[in-house]
PDB file of N, CA and C in Angstrom:
ATOM      1  N   GLN A   1      46.945  42.604 144.566  1.00 71.00           N
ATOM      2  CA  GLN A   1      47.509  42.130 143.295  1.00 71.00           C
ATOM      3  C   GLN A   1      46.899  42.990 142.040  1.00 71.00           C
ATOM      4  N   GLY A   2      45.825  43.553 142.322  1.00 91.00           N
ATOM      5  CA  GLY A   2      45.330  44.493 141.200  1.00 91.00           C
ATOM      6  C   GLY A   2      46.256  45.552 140.944  1.00 91.00           C
ATOM      7  N   LEU A   3      46.763  46.178 142.044  1.00 93.00           N
ATOM      8  CA  LEU A   3      47.601  47.299 141.736  1.00 93.00           C
ATOM      9  C   LEU A   3      49.031  47.012 141.087  1.00 93.00           C
ATOM     10  N   ALA A   4      49.493  45.824 141.511  1.00 92.00           N
ATOM     11  CA  ALA A   4      50.768  45.262 140.988  1.00 92.00           C
ATOM     12  C   ALA A   4      50.632  45.101 139.433  1.00 92.00           C
ATOM     13  N   SER A   5      49.535  44.451 139.058  1.00 94.00           N
ATOM     14  CA  SER A   5      49.268  44.185 137.724  1.00 94.00           C
ATOM     15  C   SER A   5      49.043  45.521 136.855  1.00 94.00           C
ATOM     16  N   GLU A   6      48.373  46.436 137.515  1.00 95.00           N
ATOM     17  CA  GLU A   6      48.158  47.567 136.908  1.00 95.00           C
ATOM     18  C   GLU A   6      49.479  48.585 136.635  1.00 95.00           C
ATOM     19  N   LEU A   7      50.431  48.215 137.737  1.00 95.00           N
ATOM     20  CA  LEU A   7      51.763  48.904 137.563  1.00 95.00           C
ATOM     21  C   LEU A   7      52.642  48.046 136.323  1.00 95.00           C
ATOM     22  N   LEU A   8      52.662  46.828 136.336  1.00 95.00           N
ATOM     23  CA  LEU A   8      53.023  46.222 135.257  1.00 95.00           C
ATOM     24  C   LEU A   8      52.692  46.570 133.894  1.00 95.00           C
ATOM     25  N   SER A   9      51.320  46.756 133.898  1.00 95.00           N
ATOM     26  CA  SER A   9      50.755  47.210 132.675  1.00 95.00           C
ATOM     27  C   SER A   9      51.074  48.617 132.253  1.00 95.00           C
ATOM     28  N   LEU A  10      51.204  49.510 133.182  1.00 96.00           N
ATOM     29  CA  LEU A  10      51.557  50.852 133.098  1.00 96.00           C
ATOM     30  C   LEU A  10      53.161  50.795 132.410  1.00 96.00           C
ATOM     31  N   ARG A  11      53.955  50.035 133.109  1.00 97.00           N
ATOM     32  CA  ARG A  11      55.222  49.865 132.874  1.00 97.00           C
ATOM     33  C   ARG A  11      55.583  49.437 131.425  1.00 97.00           C
ATOM     34  N   ALA A  12      54.726  48.405 131.020  1.00 97.00           N
ATOM     35  CA  ALA A  12      54.917  47.753 129.653  1.00 97.00           C
ATOM     36  C   ALA A  12      54.579  48.860 128.585  1.00 97.00           C
ATOM     37  N   ARG A  13      53.203  49.704 128.956  1.00 97.00           N
ATOM     38  CA  ARG A  13      52.972  50.566 127.945  1.00 97.00           C
ATOM     39  C   ARG A  13      53.987  51.756 127.903  1.00 97.00           C
ATOM     40  N   ALA A  14      54.616  52.233 129.158  1.00 98.00           N
ATOM     41  CA  ALA A  14      55.517  53.159 129.081  1.00 98.00           C
ATOM     42  C   ALA A  14      56.843  52.663 128.152  1.00 98.00           C
ATOM     43  N   GLU A  15      57.219  51.578 128.375  1.00 98.00           N
ATOM     44  CA  GLU A  15      58.102  50.960 127.635  1.00 98.00           C
ATOM     45  C   GLU A  15      58.020  50.958 126.154  1.00 98.00           C
ATOM     46  N   ASP A  16      56.725  50.408 125.841  1.00 98.00           N
ATOM     47  CA  ASP A  16      56.463  50.577 124.396  1.00 98.00           C
ATOM     48  C   ASP A  16      56.396  51.929 123.730  1.00 98.00           C
ATOM     49  N   ALA A  17      55.884  52.869 124.647  1.00 98.00           N
ATOM     50  CA  ALA A  17      55.936  54.291 124.184  1.00 98.00           C
ATOM     51  C   ALA A  17      57.256  54.847 123.965  1.00 98.00           C
ATOM     52  N   ALA A  18      58.338  54.508 124.821  1.00 98.00           N
ATOM     53  CA  ALA A  18      59.641  54.893 124.874  1.00 98.00           C
ATOM     54  C   ALA A  18      60.279  54.251 123.603  1.00 98.00           C
ATOM     55  N   LEU A  19      59.983  53.007 123.360  1.00 98.00           N
ATOM     56  CA  LEU A  19      60.356  52.239 122.036  1.00 98.00           C
ATOM     57  C   LEU A  19      59.986  53.092 120.712  1.00 98.00           C
ATOM     58  N   THR A  20      58.775  53.211 120.713  1.00 98.00           N
ATOM     59  CA  THR A  20      58.122  54.024 119.610  1.00 98.00           C
ATOM     60  C   THR A  20      58.929  55.379 119.305  1.00 98.00           C
ATOM     61  N   HIS A  21      59.032  55.972 120.480  1.00 98.00           N
ATOM     62  CA  HIS A  21      59.625  57.211 120.517  1.00 98.00           C
ATOM     63  C   HIS A  21      61.046  57.357 119.967  1.00 98.00           C
ATOM     64  N   GLU A  22      61.806  56.307 120.540  1.00 98.00           N
ATOM     65  CA  GLU A  22      63.159  56.007 120.079  1.00 98.00           C
ATOM     66  C   GLU A  22      63.112  55.848 118.487  1.00 98.00           C
ATOM     67  N   ARG A  23      62.114  55.047 117.942  1.00 98.00           N
ATOM     68  CA  ARG A  23      62.089  54.641 116.446  1.00 98.00           C
ATOM     69  C   ARG A  23      61.875  55.999 115.833  1.00 98.00           C
ATOM     70  N   GLU A  24      60.907  56.710 116.349  1.00 98.00           N
ATOM     71  CA  GLU A  24      60.531  58.085 115.539  1.00 98.00           C
ATOM     72  C   GLU A  24      61.825  59.026 115.712  1.00 98.00           C
ATOM     73  N   VAL A  25      62.513  59.176 116.692  1.00 98.00           N
ATOM     74  CA  VAL A  25      63.715  59.896 116.771  1.00 98.00           C
ATOM     75  C   VAL A  25      64.754  59.380 115.876  1.00 98.00           C
ATOM     76  N   LYS A  26      64.993  58.181 115.753  1.00 98.00           N
ATOM     77  CA  LYS A  26      65.903  57.600 114.701  1.00 98.00           C
ATOM     78  C   LYS A  26      65.475  57.979 113.294  1.00 98.00           C
ATOM     79  N   ALA A  27      64.238  57.731 112.867  1.00 98.00           N
ATOM     80  CA  ALA A  27      63.730  58.136 111.553  1.00 98.00           C
ATOM     81  C   ALA A  27      63.823  59.562 111.399  1.00 98.00           C
ATOM     82  N   LEU A  28      63.559  60.357 112.240  1.00 98.00           N
ATOM     83  CA  LEU A  28      63.698  61.870 112.135  1.00 98.00           C
ATOM     84  C   LEU A  28      65.079  62.295 111.810  1.00 98.00           C
ATOM     85  N   ARG A  29      65.954  61.636 112.621  1.00 98.00           N
ATOM     86  CA  ARG A  29      67.431  61.893 112.553  1.00 98.00           C
ATOM     87  C   ARG A  29      68.022  61.525 111.205  1.00 98.00           C
ATOM     88  N   ASP A  30      67.314  60.388 110.490  1.00 98.00           N
ATOM     89  CA  ASP A  30      67.842  59.791 109.342  1.00 98.00           C
ATOM     90  C   ASP A  30      67.331  60.915 108.303  1.00 98.00           C
ATOM     91  N   GLN A  31      66.087  61.203 108.529  1.00 98.00           N
ATOM     92  CA  GLN A  31      65.601  62.241 107.616  1.00 98.00           C
ATOM     93  C   GLN A  31      66.278  63.568 107.503  1.00 98.00           C
ATOM     94  N   ALA A  32      66.873  63.901 108.741  1.00 98.00           N
ATOM     95  CA  ALA A  32      67.473  65.315 108.805  1.00 98.00           C
ATOM     96  C   ALA A  32      68.906  65.097 108.044  1.00 98.00           C
ATOM     97  N   THR A  33      69.534  63.886 108.242  1.00 98.00           N
ATOM     98  CA  THR A  33      70.736  63.719 107.607  1.00 98.00           C
ATOM     99  C   THR A  33      70.702  63.589 106.146  1.00 98.00           C
ATOM    100  N   ALA A  34      69.564  62.857 105.560  1.00 98.00           N
ATOM    101  CA  ALA A  34      69.374  62.949 104.206  1.00 98.00           C
ATOM    102  C   ALA A  34      69.076  64.087 103.519  1.00 98.00           C
ATOM    103  N   ALA A  35      68.388  65.030 104.362  1.00 98.00           N
ATOM    104  CA  ALA A  35      68.051  66.420 103.750  1.00 98.00           C
ATOM    105  C   ALA A  35      69.313  67.296 103.869  1.00 98.00           C
ATOM    106  N   THR A  36      70.278  67.214 104.770  1.00 98.00           N
ATOM    107  CA  THR A  36      71.497  67.705 104.868  1.00 98.00           C
ATOM    108  C   THR A  36      72.293  67.401 103.521  1.00 98.00           C
ATOM    109  N   ARG A  37      72.420  66.107 103.409  1.00 98.00           N
ATOM    110  CA  ARG A  37      73.122  65.657 102.109  1.00 98.00           C
ATOM    111  C   ARG A  37      72.722  66.320 101.036  1.00 98.00           C
ATOM    112  N   GLN A  38      71.242  66.144 100.814  1.00 98.00           N
ATOM    113  CA  GLN A  38      70.660  66.906  99.694  1.00 98.00           C
ATOM    114  C   GLN A  38      71.044  68.469  99.490  1.00 98.00           C
ATOM    115  N   ARG A  39      70.871  68.920 100.536  1.00 98.00           N
ATOM    116  CA  ARG A  39      71.178  70.379 100.536  1.00 98.00           C
ATOM    117  C   ARG A  39      72.563  70.772 100.165  1.00 98.00           C
ATOM    118  N   ASP A  40      73.586  69.929 100.756  1.00 98.00           N
ATOM    119  CA  ASP A  40      75.017  69.954 100.400  1.00 98.00           C
ATOM    120  C   ASP A  40      75.156  69.767  98.799  1.00 98.00           C
ATOM    121  N   SER A  41      74.559  68.741  98.420  1.00 98.00           N
ATOM    122  CA  SER A  41      74.589  68.285  96.949  1.00 98.00           C
ATOM    123  C   SER A  41      74.044  69.623  96.217  1.00 98.00           C
ATOM    124  N   ALA A  42      73.001  70.081  96.420  1.00 98.00           N
ATOM    125  CA  ALA A  42      72.459  71.081  95.643  1.00 98.00           C
ATOM    126  C   ALA A  42      73.260  72.537  95.736  1.00 98.00           C
ATOM    127  N   LEU A  43      73.880  72.741  97.003  1.00 98.00           N
ATOM    128  CA  LEU A  43      74.776  73.936  97.027  1.00 98.00           C
ATOM    129  C   LEU A  43      75.947  73.631  96.050  1.00 98.00           C
ATOM    130  N   ARG A  44      76.547  72.351  96.217  1.00 98.00           N
ATOM    131  CA  ARG A  44      77.659  72.119  95.233  1.00 98.00           C
ATOM    132  C   ARG A  44      77.387  72.375  93.816  1.00 98.00           C
ATOM    133  N   GLU A  45      76.170  71.780  93.391  1.00 98.00           N
ATOM    134  CA  GLU A  45      75.640  71.951  91.898  1.00 98.00           C
ATOM    135  C   GLU A  45      75.624  73.381  91.665  1.00 98.00           C
ATOM    136  N   ALA A  46      75.006  74.117  92.547  1.00 98.00           N
ATOM    137  CA  ALA A  46      74.738  75.569  92.303  1.00 98.00           C
ATOM    138  C   ALA A  46      76.110  76.399  92.247  1.00 98.00           C
ATOM    139  N   GLU A  47      77.170  75.982  93.008  1.00 98.00           N
ATOM    140  CA  GLU A  47      78.267  76.736  92.928  1.00 98.00           C
ATOM    141  C   GLU A  47      79.130  76.196  91.419  1.00 98.00           C
ATOM    142  N   GLU A  48      78.848  74.972  91.114  1.00 98.00           N
ATOM    143  CA  GLU A  48      79.494  74.511  89.936  1.00 98.00           C
ATOM    144  C   GLU A  48      78.777  75.361  88.696  1.00 98.00           C
ATOM    145  N   ALA A  49      77.513  75.341  88.806  1.00 98.00           N
ATOM    146  CA  ALA A  49      76.713  76.132  87.894  1.00 98.00           C
ATOM    147  C   ALA A  49      77.273  77.621  87.603  1.00 98.00           C
ATOM    148  N   ARG A  50      77.347  78.281  88.909  1.00 98.00           N
ATOM    149  CA  ARG A  50      77.975  79.640  88.901  1.00 98.00           C
ATOM    150  C   ARG A  50      79.354  79.765  88.172  1.00 98.00           C
ATOM    151  N   ALA A  51      80.207  78.719  88.671  1.00 98.00           N
ATOM    152  CA  ALA A  51      81.628  78.680  87.936  1.00 98.00           C
ATOM    153  C   ALA A  51      81.515  78.651  86.474  1.00 98.00           C
ATOM    154  N   GLN A  52      80.618  77.717  86.093  1.00 98.00           N
ATOM    155  CA  GLN A  52      80.428  77.534  84.518  1.00 98.00           C
ATOM    156  C   GLN A  52      79.970  78.594  83.919  1.00 98.00           C
ATOM    157  N   LEU A  53      78.973  79.483  84.606  1.00 98.00           N
ATOM    158  CA  LEU A  53      78.453  80.604  83.992  1.00 98.00           C
ATOM    159  C   LEU A  53      79.622  81.743  83.869  1.00 98.00           C
ATOM    160  N   ARG A  54      80.410  81.875  84.905  1.00 98.00           N
ATOM    161  CA  ARG A  54      81.594  82.868  84.767  1.00 98.00           C
ATOM    162  C   ARG A  54      82.479  82.484  83.791  1.00 98.00           C
ATOM    163  N   LEU A  55      82.720  81.117  83.546  1.00 98.00           N
ATOM    164  CA  LEU A  55      83.687  80.925  82.420  1.00 98.00           C
ATOM    165  C   LEU A  55      82.957  80.912  81.113  1.00 98.00           C
ATOM    166  N   GLU A  56      81.829  80.759  80.984  1.00 98.00           N
ATOM    167  CA  GLU A  56      81.122  81.217  79.743  1.00 98.00           C
ATOM    168  C   GLU A  56      81.093  82.556  79.345  1.00 98.00           C
ATOM    169  N   LYS A  57      80.894  83.542  80.426  1.00 98.00           N
ATOM    170  CA  LYS A  57      80.854  84.822  80.277  1.00 98.00           C
ATOM    171  C   LYS A  57      82.059  85.451  79.985  1.00 98.00           C
ATOM    172  N   GLU A  58      83.182  84.853  80.481  1.00 98.00           N
ATOM    173  CA  GLU A  58      84.555  85.285  80.214  1.00 98.00           C
ATOM    174  C   GLU A  58      84.915  84.679  78.684  1.00 98.00           C
ATOM    175  N   ALA A  59      84.500  83.710  78.265  1.00 98.00           N
ATOM    176  CA  ALA A  59      84.799  83.062  76.932  1.00 98.00           C
ATOM    177  C   ALA A  59      83.806  84.038  76.098  1.00 98.00           C
ATOM    178  N   ARG A  60      82.744  84.314  76.337  1.00 98.00           N
ATOM    179  CA  ARG A  60      82.052  85.337  75.531  1.00 98.00           C
ATOM    180  C   ARG A  60      82.687  86.689  75.466  1.00 98.00           C
ATOM    181  N   ALA A  61      83.045  87.229  76.350  1.00 98.00           N
ATOM    182  CA  ALA A  61      83.840  88.421  76.467  1.00 98.00           C
ATOM    183  C   ALA A  61      85.126  88.325  75.625  1.00 98.00           C
ATOM    184  N   ALA A  62      85.783  87.375  75.713  1.00 98.00           N
ATOM    185  CA  ALA A  62      86.870  87.051  74.972  1.00 98.00           C
ATOM    186  C   ALA A  62      86.722  87.074  73.493  1.00 98.00           C
ATOM    187  N   GLY A  63      85.741  86.264  73.038  1.00 98.00           N
ATOM    188  CA  GLY A  63      85.179  86.290  71.690  1.00 98.00           C
ATOM    189  C   GLY A  63      84.673  87.606  71.184  1.00 98.00           C
ATOM    190  N   ARG A  64      84.194  88.293  71.996  1.00 98.00           N
ATOM    191  CA  ARG A  64      83.607  89.487  71.568  1.00 98.00           C
ATOM    192  C   ARG A  64      84.937  90.567  71.191  1.00 98.00           C
ATOM    193  N   ARG A  65      85.832  90.466  72.255  1.00 98.00           N
ATOM    194  CA  ARG A  65      87.119  91.261  72.014  1.00 98.00           C
ATOM    195  C   ARG A  65      87.917  90.857  70.703  1.00 98.00           C
ATOM    196  N   GLU A  66      87.848  89.526  70.609  1.00 98.00           N
ATOM    197  CA  GLU A  66      88.460  89.205  69.290  1.00 98.00           C
ATOM    198  C   GLU A  66      87.695  89.559  67.966  1.00 98.00           C
ATOM    199  N   LEU A  67      86.539  89.585  68.072  1.00 98.00           N
ATOM    200  CA  LEU A  67      85.565  89.912  67.011  1.00 98.00           C
ATOM    201  C   LEU A  67      85.974  91.505  66.685  1.00 98.00           C
ATOM    202  N   LEU A  68      85.785  92.321  67.734  1.00 98.00           N
ATOM    203  CA  LEU A  68      85.997  93.729  67.454  1.00 98.00           C
ATOM    204  C   LEU A  68      87.516  93.844  67.046  1.00 98.00           C
ATOM    205  N   GLU A  69      88.306  93.267  67.550  1.00 97.00           N
ATOM    206  CA  GLU A  69      89.810  93.327  66.854  1.00 97.00           C
ATOM    207  C   GLU A  69      89.808  93.023  65.502  1.00 97.00           C
ATOM    208  N   ALA A  70      89.208  91.859  65.028  1.00 97.00           N
ATOM    209  CA  ALA A  70      89.195  91.442  63.735  1.00 97.00           C
ATOM    210  C   ALA A  70      88.421  92.638  62.861  1.00 97.00           C
ATOM    211  N   GLN A  71      87.322  93.048  63.454  1.00 97.00           N
ATOM    212  CA  GLN A  71      86.545  94.349  62.585  1.00 97.00           C
ATOM    213  C   GLN A  71      87.401  95.408  62.363  1.00 97.00           C
ATOM    214  N   ARG A  72      88.213  95.729  63.393  1.00 96.00           N
ATOM    215  CA  ARG A  72      88.997  97.115  63.455  1.00 96.00           C
ATOM    216  C   ARG A  72      90.249  96.716  62.531  1.00 96.00           C
ATOM    217  N   GLU A  73      90.846  95.580  62.438  1.00 95.00           N
ATOM    218  CA  GLU A  73      91.835  95.262  61.554  1.00 95.00           C
ATOM    219  C   GLU A  73      91.265  95.286  59.978  1.00 95.00           C
ATOM    220  N   ALA A  74      90.284  94.637  59.811  1.00 96.00           N
ATOM    221  CA  ALA A  74      89.526  94.697  58.582  1.00 96.00           C
ATOM    222  C   ALA A  74      89.264  96.128  57.964  1.00 96.00           C
ATOM    223  N   ARG A  75      88.698  96.832  59.021  1.00 94.00           N
ATOM    224  CA  ARG A  75      88.469  98.328  58.661  1.00 94.00           C
ATOM    225  C   ARG A  75      89.888  99.122  58.271  1.00 94.00           C
ATOM    226  N   GLU A  76      90.779  98.907  58.995  1.00 93.00           N
ATOM    227  CA  GLU A  76      92.095  99.441  58.821  1.00 93.00           C
ATOM    228  C   GLU A  76      92.606  99.031  57.430  1.00 93.00           C
ATOM    229  N   ASN A  77      92.572  97.641  57.252  1.00 94.00           N
ATOM    230  CA  ASN A  77      92.944  97.086  55.819  1.00 94.00           C
ATOM    231  C   ASN A  77      92.158  97.776  54.713  1.00 94.00           C
ATOM    232  N   ARG A  78      90.848  97.916  54.869  1.00 93.00           N
ATOM    233  CA  ARG A  78      89.972  98.468  53.870  1.00 93.00           C
ATOM    234  C   ARG A  78      90.410  99.957  53.628  1.00 93.00           C
ATOM    235  N   ASP A  79      90.564 100.764  54.636  1.00 88.00           N
ATOM    236  CA  ASP A  79      90.806 102.102  54.624  1.00 88.00           C
ATOM    237  C   ASP A  79      92.268 102.148  53.975  1.00 88.00           C
ATOM    238  N   GLY A  80      93.155 101.295  54.275  1.00 88.00           N
ATOM    239  CA  GLY A  80      94.484 101.437  53.785  1.00 88.00           C
ATOM    240  C   GLY A  80      94.343 101.208  52.201  1.00 88.00           C
ATOM    241  N   ARG A  81      93.662 100.173  51.701  1.00 88.00           N
ATOM    242  CA  ARG A  81      93.471  99.817  50.159  1.00 88.00           C
ATOM    243  C   ARG A  81      92.956 100.886  49.547  1.00 88.00           C
ATOM    244  N   GLU A  82      91.810 101.709  50.163  1.00 85.00           N
ATOM    245  CA  GLU A  82      91.292 102.768  49.499  1.00 85.00           C
ATOM    246  C   GLU A  82      92.122 104.061  49.499  1.00 85.00           C
ATOM    247  N   GLU A  83      93.037 104.225  50.657  1.00 82.00           N
ATOM    248  CA  GLU A  83      94.023 105.445  50.470  1.00 82.00           C
ATOM    249  C   GLU A  83      95.067 105.025  49.401  1.00 82.00           C
ATOM    250  N   GLU A  84      95.443 103.577  49.084  1.00 82.00           N
ATOM    251  CA  GLU A  84      96.415 103.391  48.174  1.00 82.00           C
ATOM    252  C   GLU A  84      95.673 103.581  46.767  1.00 82.00           C
ATOM    253  N   ARG A  85      94.453 103.323  46.565  1.00 83.00           N
ATOM    254  CA  ARG A  85      93.845 103.617  45.339  1.00 83.00           C
ATOM    255  C   ARG A  85      93.802 105.067  45.044  1.00 83.00           C
ATOM    256  N   ARG A  86      93.566 105.869  45.978  1.00 81.00           N
ATOM    257  CA  ARG A  86      93.392 107.363  45.814  1.00 81.00           C
ATOM    258  C   ARG A  86      94.769 107.938  45.443  1.00 81.00           C
ATOM    259  N   GLN A  87      95.732 107.378  45.794  1.00 79.00           N
ATOM    260  CA  GLN A  87      97.100 107.880  45.454  1.00 79.00           C
ATOM    261  C   GLN A  87      97.482 107.512  44.114  1.00 79.00           C
TER     262      GLN A  87
END
């Protein structure tokens, strides 16, 4: 009877260890899933930030071109007026 009770005790401990292991595995899977979601969200945010930066660079370049064109036109107008005064 001592051997049988020892076997029952070992079986109960093994079942407890298996349940504990299953709970730990589930917790780790949940953490991995959460980390994956967090990573995916961060990657999306980074891509959105890169896209916004591209748009801002394009807008800045367009503004710079417009400024240069306006300066050129002003220079031409000024030069034209000076030429008219000389004549």
